Coordinates of C-alpha atoms and ligand atoms in Angstrom, one line a residue:
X1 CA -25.9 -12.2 7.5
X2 CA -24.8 -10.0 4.8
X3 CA -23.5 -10.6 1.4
X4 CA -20.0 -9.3 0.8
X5 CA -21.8 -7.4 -2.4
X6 CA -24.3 -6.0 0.0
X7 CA -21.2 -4.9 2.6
X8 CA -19.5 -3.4 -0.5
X9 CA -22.5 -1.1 -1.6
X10 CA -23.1 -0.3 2.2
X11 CA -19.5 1.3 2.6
X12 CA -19.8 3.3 -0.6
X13 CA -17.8 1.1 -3.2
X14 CA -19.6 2.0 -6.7
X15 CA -19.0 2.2 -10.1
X16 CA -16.3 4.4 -11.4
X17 CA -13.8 4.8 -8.1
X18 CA -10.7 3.8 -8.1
X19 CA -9.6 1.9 -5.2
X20 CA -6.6 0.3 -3.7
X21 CA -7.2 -3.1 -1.5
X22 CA -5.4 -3.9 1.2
X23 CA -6.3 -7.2 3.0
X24 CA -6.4 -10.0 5.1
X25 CA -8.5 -13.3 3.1
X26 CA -8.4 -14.5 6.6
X27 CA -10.5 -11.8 8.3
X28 CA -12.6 -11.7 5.1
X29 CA -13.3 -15.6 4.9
X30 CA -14.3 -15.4 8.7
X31 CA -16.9 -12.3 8.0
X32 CA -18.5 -13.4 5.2
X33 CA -19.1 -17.3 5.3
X34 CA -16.1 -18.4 4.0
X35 CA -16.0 -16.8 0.7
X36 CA -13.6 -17.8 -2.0
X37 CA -10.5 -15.0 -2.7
X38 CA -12.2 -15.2 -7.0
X39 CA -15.9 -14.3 -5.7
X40 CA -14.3 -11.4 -3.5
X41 CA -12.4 -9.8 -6.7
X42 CA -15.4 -10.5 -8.8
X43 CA -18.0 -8.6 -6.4
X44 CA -14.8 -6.4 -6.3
X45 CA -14.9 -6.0 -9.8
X46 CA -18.5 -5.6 -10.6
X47 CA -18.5 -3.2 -8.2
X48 CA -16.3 -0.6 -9.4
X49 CA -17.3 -1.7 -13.3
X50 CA -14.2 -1.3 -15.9
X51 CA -14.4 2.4 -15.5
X52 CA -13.3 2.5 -12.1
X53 CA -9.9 0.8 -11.3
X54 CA -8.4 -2.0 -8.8
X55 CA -4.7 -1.9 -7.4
X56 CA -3.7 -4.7 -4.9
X57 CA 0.1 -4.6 -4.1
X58 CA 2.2 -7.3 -4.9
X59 CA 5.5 -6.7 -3.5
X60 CA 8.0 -8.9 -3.6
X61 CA 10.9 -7.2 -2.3
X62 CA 13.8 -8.4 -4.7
X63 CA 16.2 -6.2 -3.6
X64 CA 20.2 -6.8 -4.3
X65 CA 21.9 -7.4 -1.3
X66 CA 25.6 -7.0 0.0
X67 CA 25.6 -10.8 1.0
X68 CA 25.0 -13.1 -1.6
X69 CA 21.8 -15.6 -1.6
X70 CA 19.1 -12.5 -3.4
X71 CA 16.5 -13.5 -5.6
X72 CA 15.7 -11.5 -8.7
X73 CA 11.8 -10.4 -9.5
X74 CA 10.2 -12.4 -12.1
X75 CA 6.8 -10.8 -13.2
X76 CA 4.8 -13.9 -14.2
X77 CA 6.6 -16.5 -11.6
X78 CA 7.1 -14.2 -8.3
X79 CA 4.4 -14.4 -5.6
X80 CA 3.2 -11.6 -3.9
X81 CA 4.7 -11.3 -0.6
X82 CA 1.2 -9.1 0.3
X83 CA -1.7 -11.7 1.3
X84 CA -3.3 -14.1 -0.2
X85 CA -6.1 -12.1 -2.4
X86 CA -3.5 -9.9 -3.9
X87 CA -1.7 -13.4 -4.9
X88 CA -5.2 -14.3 -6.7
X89 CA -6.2 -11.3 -8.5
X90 CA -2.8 -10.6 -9.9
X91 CA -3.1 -14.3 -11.3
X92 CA -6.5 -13.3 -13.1
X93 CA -6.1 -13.1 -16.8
X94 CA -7.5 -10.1 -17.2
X95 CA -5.0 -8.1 -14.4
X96 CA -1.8 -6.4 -15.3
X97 CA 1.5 -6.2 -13.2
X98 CA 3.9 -3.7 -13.1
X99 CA 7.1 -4.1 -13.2
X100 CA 8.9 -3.2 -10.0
X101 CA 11.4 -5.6 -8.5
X102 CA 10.2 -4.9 -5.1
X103 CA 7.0 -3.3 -5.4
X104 CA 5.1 -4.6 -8.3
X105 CA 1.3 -3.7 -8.4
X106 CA -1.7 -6.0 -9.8
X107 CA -4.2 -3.3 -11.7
X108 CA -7.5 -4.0 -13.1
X109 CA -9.8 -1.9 -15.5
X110 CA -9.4 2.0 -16.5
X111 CA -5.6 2.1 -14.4
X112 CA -4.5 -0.6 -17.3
X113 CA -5.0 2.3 -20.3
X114 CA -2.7 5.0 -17.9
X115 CA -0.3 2.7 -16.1
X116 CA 2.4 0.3 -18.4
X117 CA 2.8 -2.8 -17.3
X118 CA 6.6 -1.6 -17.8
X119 CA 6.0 1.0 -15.0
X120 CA 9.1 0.3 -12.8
X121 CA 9.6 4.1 -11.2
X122 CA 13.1 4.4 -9.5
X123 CA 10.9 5.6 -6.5
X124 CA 8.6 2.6 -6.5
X125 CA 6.2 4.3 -4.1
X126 CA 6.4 7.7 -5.3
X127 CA 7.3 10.0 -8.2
X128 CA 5.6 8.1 -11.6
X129 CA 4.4 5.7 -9.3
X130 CA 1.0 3.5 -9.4
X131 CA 0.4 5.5 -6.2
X132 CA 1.3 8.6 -7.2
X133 CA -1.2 8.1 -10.6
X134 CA -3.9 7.3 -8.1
X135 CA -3.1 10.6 -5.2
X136 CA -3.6 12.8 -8.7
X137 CA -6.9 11.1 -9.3
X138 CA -10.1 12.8 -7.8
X139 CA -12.3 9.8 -7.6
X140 CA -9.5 7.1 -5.6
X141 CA -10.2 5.7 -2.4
X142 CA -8.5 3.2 -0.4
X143 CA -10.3 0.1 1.0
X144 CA -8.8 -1.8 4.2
X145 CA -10.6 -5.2 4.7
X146 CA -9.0 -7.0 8.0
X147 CA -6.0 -5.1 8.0
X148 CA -4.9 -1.8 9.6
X149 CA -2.7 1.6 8.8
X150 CA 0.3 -1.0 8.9
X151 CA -0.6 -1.9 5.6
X152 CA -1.6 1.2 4.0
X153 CA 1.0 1.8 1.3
X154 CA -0.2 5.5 0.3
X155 CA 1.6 6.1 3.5
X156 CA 5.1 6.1 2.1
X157 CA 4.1 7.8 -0.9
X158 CA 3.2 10.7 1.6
X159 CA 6.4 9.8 3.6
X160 CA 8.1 11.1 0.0
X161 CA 5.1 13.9 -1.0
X162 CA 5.4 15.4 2.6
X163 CA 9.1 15.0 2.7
X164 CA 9.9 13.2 6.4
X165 CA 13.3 14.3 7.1
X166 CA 14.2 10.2 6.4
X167 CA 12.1 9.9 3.4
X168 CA 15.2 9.5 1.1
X169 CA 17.7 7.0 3.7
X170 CA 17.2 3.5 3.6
X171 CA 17.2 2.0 6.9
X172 CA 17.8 -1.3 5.8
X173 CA 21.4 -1.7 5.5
X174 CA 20.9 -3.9 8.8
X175 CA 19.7 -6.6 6.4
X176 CA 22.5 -6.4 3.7
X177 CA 19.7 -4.5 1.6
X178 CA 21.7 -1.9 -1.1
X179 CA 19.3 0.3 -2.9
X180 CA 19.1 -1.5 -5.9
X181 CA 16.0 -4.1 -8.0
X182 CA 17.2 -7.0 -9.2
X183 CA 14.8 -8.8 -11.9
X184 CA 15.9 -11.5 -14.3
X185 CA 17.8 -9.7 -16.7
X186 CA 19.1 -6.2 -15.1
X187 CA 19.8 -4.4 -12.1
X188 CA 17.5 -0.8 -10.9
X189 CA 18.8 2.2 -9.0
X190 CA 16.2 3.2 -6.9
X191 CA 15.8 6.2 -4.1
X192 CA 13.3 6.6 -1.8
X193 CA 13.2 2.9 -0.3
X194 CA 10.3 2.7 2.1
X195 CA 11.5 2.3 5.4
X196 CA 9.7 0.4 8.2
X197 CA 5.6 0.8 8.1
X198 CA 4.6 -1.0 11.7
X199 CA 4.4 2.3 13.8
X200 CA 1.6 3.9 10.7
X201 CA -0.7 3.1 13.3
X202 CA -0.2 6.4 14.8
X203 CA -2.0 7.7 11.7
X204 CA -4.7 5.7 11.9
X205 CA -5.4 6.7 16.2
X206 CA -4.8 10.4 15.1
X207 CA -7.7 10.3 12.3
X208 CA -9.7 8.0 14.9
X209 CA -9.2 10.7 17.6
X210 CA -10.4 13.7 15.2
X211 CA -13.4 11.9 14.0
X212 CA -12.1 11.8 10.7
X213 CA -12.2 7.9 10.7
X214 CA -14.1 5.9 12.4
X215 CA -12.7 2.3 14.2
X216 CA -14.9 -0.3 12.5
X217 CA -15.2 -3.8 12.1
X218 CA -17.9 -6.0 10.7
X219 CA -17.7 -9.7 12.4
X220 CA -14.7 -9.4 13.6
X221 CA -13.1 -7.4 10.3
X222 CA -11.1 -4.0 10.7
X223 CA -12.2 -2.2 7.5
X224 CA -11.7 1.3 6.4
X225 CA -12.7 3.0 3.0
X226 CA -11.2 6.3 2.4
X227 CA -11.4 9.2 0.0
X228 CA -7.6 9.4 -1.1
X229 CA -8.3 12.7 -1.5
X230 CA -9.6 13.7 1.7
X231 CA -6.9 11.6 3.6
X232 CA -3.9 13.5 1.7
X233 CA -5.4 16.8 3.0
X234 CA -5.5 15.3 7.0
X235 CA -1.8 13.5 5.9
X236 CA -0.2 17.0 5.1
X237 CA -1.2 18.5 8.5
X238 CA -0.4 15.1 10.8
X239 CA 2.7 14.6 8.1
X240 CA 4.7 18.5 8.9
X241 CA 4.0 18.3 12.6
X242 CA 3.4 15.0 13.9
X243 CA 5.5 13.0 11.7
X244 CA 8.3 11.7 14.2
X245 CA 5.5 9.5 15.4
X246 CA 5.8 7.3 12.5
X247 CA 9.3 5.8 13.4
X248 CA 8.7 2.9 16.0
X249 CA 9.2 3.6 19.4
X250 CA 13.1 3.7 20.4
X251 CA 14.8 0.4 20.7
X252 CA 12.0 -1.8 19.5
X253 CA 12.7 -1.5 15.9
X254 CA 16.5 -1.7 14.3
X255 CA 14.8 0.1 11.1
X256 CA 13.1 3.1 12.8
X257 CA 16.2 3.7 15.2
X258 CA 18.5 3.9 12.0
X259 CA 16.6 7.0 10.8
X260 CA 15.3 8.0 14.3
X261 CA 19.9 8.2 15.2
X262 CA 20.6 9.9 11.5
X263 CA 17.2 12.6 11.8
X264 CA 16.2 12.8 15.1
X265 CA 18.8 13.7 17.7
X266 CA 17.2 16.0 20.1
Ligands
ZN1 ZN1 9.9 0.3 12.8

């Protein structure tokens, strides 16, 4: 069997990249003898060295709602509301969080000397974002262990970057959800909410199908790692033409039909 530091080097993980995790501990625990979450982010770590970067999201999704009963975003108490690892590393001592109420990031190494720990961008996923720092940067990859393009947050950014007709309406007013962050002491403007990320999957089969990706797994784990770069270049062509794809098929989702009614009435 191999060693998850073995599997990392295999892929193409090395020193200097900066990389964005998306997970599932679950899938990883299952593929690589049940390895603890703090041996993961310190092969993680080691890895990329101090002069590459780490980003796991931490979103916790404190938006102010229309009906009372919202909590507010508390940097140091707040869990991350994205998987287990993320929930670890952003509890390591020596890992920053930003400051967004609902989509605070955990960054490790160079990213801490270019990103504030104030960062709090009223696009959280785009303009000024932690995403947006790493899109700009020609040596960023994203790393998907156990999780698919459901998860892949660069995806809004693009949503924004790309402009999808319904990249600025928020199609959550379903859920009481106004377009505000709410943390402890104030309240946030924000534009640009990302919408509704389960249908992203028709990303991921249109890279599969051009052989820009391929669908791997190692012991049962999905995994993907991407040059950022590369991806944004394939995301601008599927993004202008194919984009209507990423709304959720019609009357399946509550989310995706809001924008689909408002954008897409042909
Ligand atoms: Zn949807």
């Amino acid at each position: 069997m191999m060693q998850f530091k073995d599997f990392l080097e295999k892929i193409g993980v090395s020193k200097e990249q900066n990389i964005i995790v998306h997970s599932s501990l679950r899938s990883i625990k299952i593929a690589f003898n049940s390895i603890s979450p703090n041996q993961v982010i310190d092969e993680l770590k080691q890895a990329v060295t101090v002069s590459g970067s780490l980003i796991m999201p931490v979103f916790t999704y404190n938006f102010k709602k229309s009906n009372d009963g919202y909590e507010r975003f508390d940097a140091i108490h707040s869990p991350s509301k994205t998987g287990a690892l993320t929930e670890v590393f952003r509890n390591c001592d020596d890992v920053n969080r930003t400051s967004s109420p609902t989509h605070s990031f955990a960054i490790w190494g160079k990213i801490k000397n270019k990103i504030k720990e104030s960062n709090s961008p009223e696009s959280p996923l785009g303009e000024n974002s932690v995403l947006h720092w790493l899109a700009k940067n020609n040596n960023a990859f994203v790393l998907l262990l156990g999780t698919n393009f459901s998860s892949l947050s660069l995806i809004h950014y693009y949503e924004i970057l790309f402009k999808v007709p319904w990249h600025n309406y928020s199609p959550w007013d379903y859920m009481n959800v106004l377009p505000i962050g709410v943390n402890q002491l104030n309240e946030q403007n924000l534009i640009e909410l990302p919408g509704c990320s389960k249908s992203f999957t028709s990303f991921e089969s249109y890279l599969i199908e051009k052989y820009f990706i391929q669908n791997n797994f190692y012991k049962g784990m999905k995994y993907y790692f991407i040059d950022i770069n590369k991806l944004t270049l394939e995301a601008e062509i599927f993004f202008k033409n194919n984009y209507k794809e990423l709304l959720c098929k019609e009357g399946t989702c509550q989310a995706c039909d809001s924008r689909r009614r408002k954008y897409l009435n042909d």
